[in-house]
Amino acid sequence: MSIAENVQAVRVRIDAAARAAGRDPGEVTLCAATKVQTSDTIRQAIAAGITVCGENRVQEMTAHLADDAYRGAQLHFIGHLQTNKVRQVVGKADLIQSVDSLHLLQAIQAQAEKLDLVQDILLEVNIAGEESKSGLPPERAVQLALQTAALDHVRLRGLMAIPPPVDAPEKNRPFFAAMYQLFVDIRRKIDHNGSDIDCLSMGMSDDFEEAVAQGATLVRVGTALFGPRPPRTGAV
Ligand SMILES: *Cc1c(COP(=O)(O)O)cnc(C)c1O
C-alpha cells in the first residue's frame, strides 16, 4: 500500500472508533510519527493529508527543517528532550509533547523568554509507572501543571502518554482511561479561559482505536502509515 492509502485507511479507522464511542471524528488529530523517515517520505505524507508531524530526535528534526520537509503541516516534538537541546526545539516545534520535569520546563521557559515567544507544551505522564520510561509519575502531573500555569512563556495544552507495548490493545484500556481522568482533572483545576487545555495525546499503531475510544484527541502513528522501521544504526 502507498503512504496515501495508509493515511486514508488509518483516518477511516480513527473516524470509525470515534463514532463508535459517540465522539465527533473531527476532535481527533492524526499525528504522523516520522522518525527515521526521509524528507521525501514526510512530504508524501503531508501531500496525502497529514497535518501534524511528530519527531523524536532533535538531529533528524533539524535536518528535515533545513529541507523544509514539514511545509504545510505542524511540527510536534514527541521524543525525550534533554535540557541541553532545548535551544534547538523551542520556537521550532509548534508543540513539545514530552515535558516531564520542572527542570526541563524551566529551560523551555528561559529559551522561550529569550526568543520572546510562548511555547506550547504537553506534560508526558508515565501512566503505567514503568521504571525505564520517561514521563512524570501521574501523582506529580497536577503539581507540574500548576507550575506550568505560573510561567508566562510556556502554555500548557494537555497531556501525553506512551503506555507499555502489549500483545492486545485492550490491555492498555485502563491506562488510557486513567489518562483521560487526569486530563479532565487538570482541565478543571487549571481553567484559565477554558480552551487552552485541549490535547490528550495517546495511542500508536497498535492501539490508537482503543485510545480514541477512551478520549484521545491526538494519536501518534508511525508503522501503520510508513511500514515497519528498519533497526536504528549508530549511537542513540
Ligand atoms: C515511534 C513513536 C510513535 C509511533 O509508533 P508506531 O508504533 O510506529 O505507531 C508514537 N509515539 C512516539 C513517542 C514514538 O516515538
Coordinates of C-alpha atoms and ligand atoms in Angstrom, one line a residue:
M1 CA 0.0 0.0 0.0
S2 CA 1.1 3.5 -0.7
I3 CA 1.5 6.1 2.0
A4 CA -1.5 7.9 0.7
E5 CA -3.6 4.7 1.0
N6 CA -2.3 4.1 4.5
V7 CA -3.1 7.7 5.6
Q8 CA -6.6 7.2 4.3
A9 CA -7.0 3.8 5.9
V10 CA -5.8 5.0 9.3
R11 CA -8.1 8.0 9.1
V12 CA -11.1 5.8 8.3
R13 CA -10.3 3.6 11.4
I14 CA -9.9 6.7 13.6
D15 CA -13.2 8.1 12.4
A16 CA -15.0 4.8 13.0
A17 CA -13.5 4.4 16.5
A18 CA -14.6 8.0 17.3
R19 CA -18.2 7.4 16.1
A20 CA -18.4 4.1 17.9
A21 CA -17.6 6.0 21.1
G22 CA -20.1 8.7 20.4
R23 CA -17.5 11.2 19.6
D24 CA -17.0 13.7 16.7
P25 CA -14.2 12.3 14.5
G26 CA -13.2 15.9 13.9
E27 CA -11.9 16.0 17.6
V28 CA -9.1 13.6 16.8
T29 CA -5.9 14.6 15.1
L30 CA -3.7 12.1 13.3
C31 CA 0.0 12.9 14.0
A32 CA 2.4 11.1 11.8
A33 CA 5.4 9.7 13.8
T34 CA 8.1 10.4 11.3
K35 CA 11.2 9.0 13.0
V36 CA 13.7 7.5 10.5
Q37 CA 11.7 8.7 7.5
T38 CA 13.3 10.7 4.8
S39 CA 12.3 14.3 3.9
D40 CA 10.7 13.0 0.8
T41 CA 8.5 10.5 2.6
I42 CA 7.4 13.3 5.0
R43 CA 6.4 15.4 2.0
Q44 CA 4.4 12.5 0.6
A45 CA 2.6 12.1 3.9
I46 CA 1.7 15.8 4.0
A47 CA 0.5 15.7 0.4
A48 CA -1.7 12.7 1.5
G49 CA -3.4 14.8 4.1
I50 CA -1.2 14.6 7.2
T51 CA -1.5 17.9 9.1
V52 CA 0.9 17.1 12.1
C53 CA 4.3 15.5 12.0
G54 CA 5.8 14.2 15.3
E55 CA 9.6 14.0 15.6
N56 CA 11.6 12.1 18.2
R57 CA 15.1 13.1 17.6
V58 CA 16.4 16.7 17.6
Q59 CA 19.0 15.8 14.9
E60 CA 16.5 14.4 12.5
M61 CA 14.1 17.2 13.1
T62 CA 16.8 19.8 12.4
A63 CA 17.8 18.1 9.2
H64 CA 14.2 18.0 8.0
L65 CA 13.7 21.6 8.9
A66 CA 16.7 22.5 6.8
D67 CA 15.0 20.7 3.9
D68 CA 11.7 22.5 4.6
A69 CA 10.2 19.0 4.7
Y70 CA 7.3 19.9 7.1
R71 CA 5.9 22.7 4.9
G72 CA 2.1 22.5 5.1
A73 CA 2.0 20.7 8.4
Q74 CA 2.5 21.4 12.1
L75 CA 5.6 20.1 13.8
H76 CA 5.5 18.4 17.2
F77 CA 8.4 17.1 19.2
I78 CA 7.4 13.8 20.7
G79 CA 10.8 12.3 21.9
H80 CA 12.7 12.5 25.1
L81 CA 14.1 16.0 25.3
Q82 CA 17.4 16.8 27.0
T83 CA 17.8 20.2 28.6
N84 CA 20.9 20.9 26.6
K85 CA 18.9 20.5 23.3
V86 CA 16.1 22.8 24.3
R87 CA 17.6 25.6 22.2
Q88 CA 17.1 23.5 19.0
V89 CA 13.5 22.8 19.7
V90 CA 11.8 25.8 21.3
G91 CA 10.2 28.1 18.7
K92 CA 10.8 25.4 16.0
A93 CA 8.2 22.8 17.2
D94 CA 4.6 24.0 17.4
L95 CA 4.1 21.7 20.4
I96 CA 6.6 19.9 22.7
Q97 CA 4.7 16.9 23.8
S98 CA 7.3 15.4 26.1
V99 CA 7.9 17.7 29.1
D100 CA 8.4 15.6 32.2
S101 CA 10.3 17.6 34.7
L102 CA 10.4 21.1 36.3
H103 CA 14.0 21.4 35.2
L104 CA 13.0 20.9 31.6
L105 CA 10.0 23.1 31.9
Q106 CA 12.2 25.9 33.3
A107 CA 14.8 25.5 30.5
I108 CA 12.0 25.8 27.9
Q109 CA 10.6 28.9 29.7
A110 CA 14.0 30.5 29.7
Q111 CA 14.6 29.9 26.0
A112 CA 11.1 31.0 25.0
E113 CA 11.5 34.2 27.0
K114 CA 14.8 34.9 25.2
L115 CA 13.0 34.4 21.9
D116 CA 10.0 36.4 23.1
L117 CA 7.5 33.7 22.3
V118 CA 5.1 31.4 24.1
Q119 CA 5.9 27.7 23.7
D120 CA 3.0 25.2 23.7
I121 CA 3.7 22.1 25.6
L122 CA 2.2 18.8 26.9
L123 CA 3.2 17.1 30.1
E124 CA 4.3 13.5 29.5
V125 CA 2.9 11.1 32.1
N126 CA 4.4 7.7 32.8
I127 CA 0.9 6.2 33.3
A128 CA 1.9 2.6 33.8
G129 CA 4.7 3.5 36.3
E130 CA 7.3 1.8 34.1
E131 CA 10.8 2.2 35.7
S132 CA 12.7 2.5 32.4
K133 CA 10.4 5.1 30.9
S134 CA 10.5 8.9 30.8
G135 CA 7.4 10.7 31.9
L136 CA 6.1 12.1 35.2
P137 CA 4.5 9.9 37.8
P138 CA 0.8 10.5 37.5
E139 CA 0.6 11.9 41.0
R140 CA 3.1 14.7 40.1
A141 CA 1.1 15.8 37.0
V142 CA -1.3 18.2 38.7
Q143 CA 1.6 19.9 40.5
L144 CA 3.7 20.3 37.4
A145 CA 0.6 21.6 35.5
L146 CA 0.1 24.2 38.2
Q147 CA 3.8 25.1 37.9
T148 CA 3.4 25.4 34.1
A149 CA 0.4 27.7 34.5
A150 CA 2.6 30.1 36.5
L151 CA 5.1 30.6 33.7
D152 CA 4.4 33.2 31.1
H153 CA 6.4 31.8 28.2
V154 CA 5.0 28.3 28.3
R155 CA 1.4 27.3 27.6
L156 CA 0.1 24.0 28.8
R157 CA -2.0 22.4 26.2
G158 CA -2.6 19.0 27.7
L159 CA -1.1 15.6 28.4
M160 CA 0.8 12.8 26.6
A161 CA 1.4 9.2 27.4
I162 CA 3.2 6.2 26.0
P163 CA 1.7 3.1 27.7
P164 CA 3.6 -0.2 27.6
P165 CA 3.8 -2.4 24.5
V166 CA 1.1 -5.0 24.8
D167 CA 0.0 -8.1 22.8
A168 CA -3.6 -6.9 22.8
P169 CA -4.7 -3.3 22.6
E170 CA -7.4 -3.6 25.1
K171 CA -4.8 -4.3 27.8
N172 CA -3.9 -0.6 27.6
R173 CA -7.5 0.5 28.2
P174 CA -7.1 1.1 31.9
F175 CA -4.1 3.3 31.2
F176 CA -5.9 5.3 28.6
A177 CA -8.9 5.7 30.9
A178 CA -6.7 6.9 33.7
M179 CA -5.0 9.4 31.4
Y180 CA -8.4 10.7 30.4
Q181 CA -9.4 11.2 34.1
L182 CA -6.1 13.0 34.8
F183 CA -6.7 15.2 31.7
V184 CA -10.2 16.1 32.9
D185 CA -9.0 16.8 36.4
I186 CA -6.2 19.1 35.2
R187 CA -8.5 20.9 32.9
R188 CA -10.9 21.5 35.8
K189 CA -8.1 22.8 38.1
I190 CA -6.3 25.0 35.6
D191 CA -9.1 26.5 33.7
H192 CA -7.8 29.9 32.6
N193 CA -10.1 30.6 29.7
G194 CA -11.5 27.1 29.3
S195 CA -9.9 26.4 25.9
D196 CA -6.1 26.1 26.2
I197 CA -6.0 22.6 27.6
D198 CA -7.4 20.7 24.6
C199 CA -4.9 18.0 23.7
L200 CA -4.7 14.4 25.1
S201 CA -2.0 12.6 23.1
M202 CA -2.2 8.8 23.3
G203 CA -2.4 5.8 21.1
M204 CA 0.0 4.4 18.5
S205 CA -0.2 2.0 15.6
D206 CA -1.2 -1.0 17.7
D207 CA -3.7 0.7 19.9
F208 CA -5.0 4.0 18.5
E209 CA -8.6 2.9 18.2
E210 CA -8.6 1.9 21.9
A211 CA -7.1 5.3 22.8
V212 CA -9.7 7.2 20.7
A213 CA -12.4 5.2 22.5
Q214 CA -11.0 6.4 25.8
G215 CA -10.8 10.1 24.8
A216 CA -7.6 10.7 22.9
T217 CA -7.6 13.9 20.8
L218 CA -4.3 13.2 19.1
V219 CA -2.9 9.8 18.1
R220 CA 0.7 9.3 17.1
V221 CA 1.1 6.8 14.3
G222 CA 4.2 5.6 12.6
T223 CA 4.3 2.0 11.5
A224 CA 0.7 1.9 10.2
L225 CA 1.5 4.8 7.9
F226 CA 5.0 4.1 6.8
G227 CA 5.5 0.4 7.4
P228 CA 8.0 -1.3 9.7
R229 CA 11.0 0.8 10.7
P230 CA 14.5 -0.6 10.0
P231 CA 16.5 -1.1 13.1
R232 CA 18.5 2.0 14.1
T233 CA 22.1 2.2 13.3
G234 CA 24.7 4.3 15.1
A235 CA 24.6 5.8 18.5
V236 CA 21.4 6.6 20.2
Ligands
LIG1 C1 7.5 5.9 17.2 C2 6.6 6.6 18.1 C3 5.2 6.5 17.9 C4 4.6 5.7 16.8 O1 4.9 4.3 16.9 P1 4.2 3.2 16.0 O2 4.0 2.1 16.9 O3 5.2 3.0 14.9 O4 2.9 3.8 15.5 C5 4.4 7.2 18.7 N1 4.9 8.0 19.7 C6 6.2 8.1 20.0 C7 6.6 9.0 21.1 C8 7.1 7.4 19.2 O5 8.4 7.5 19.4

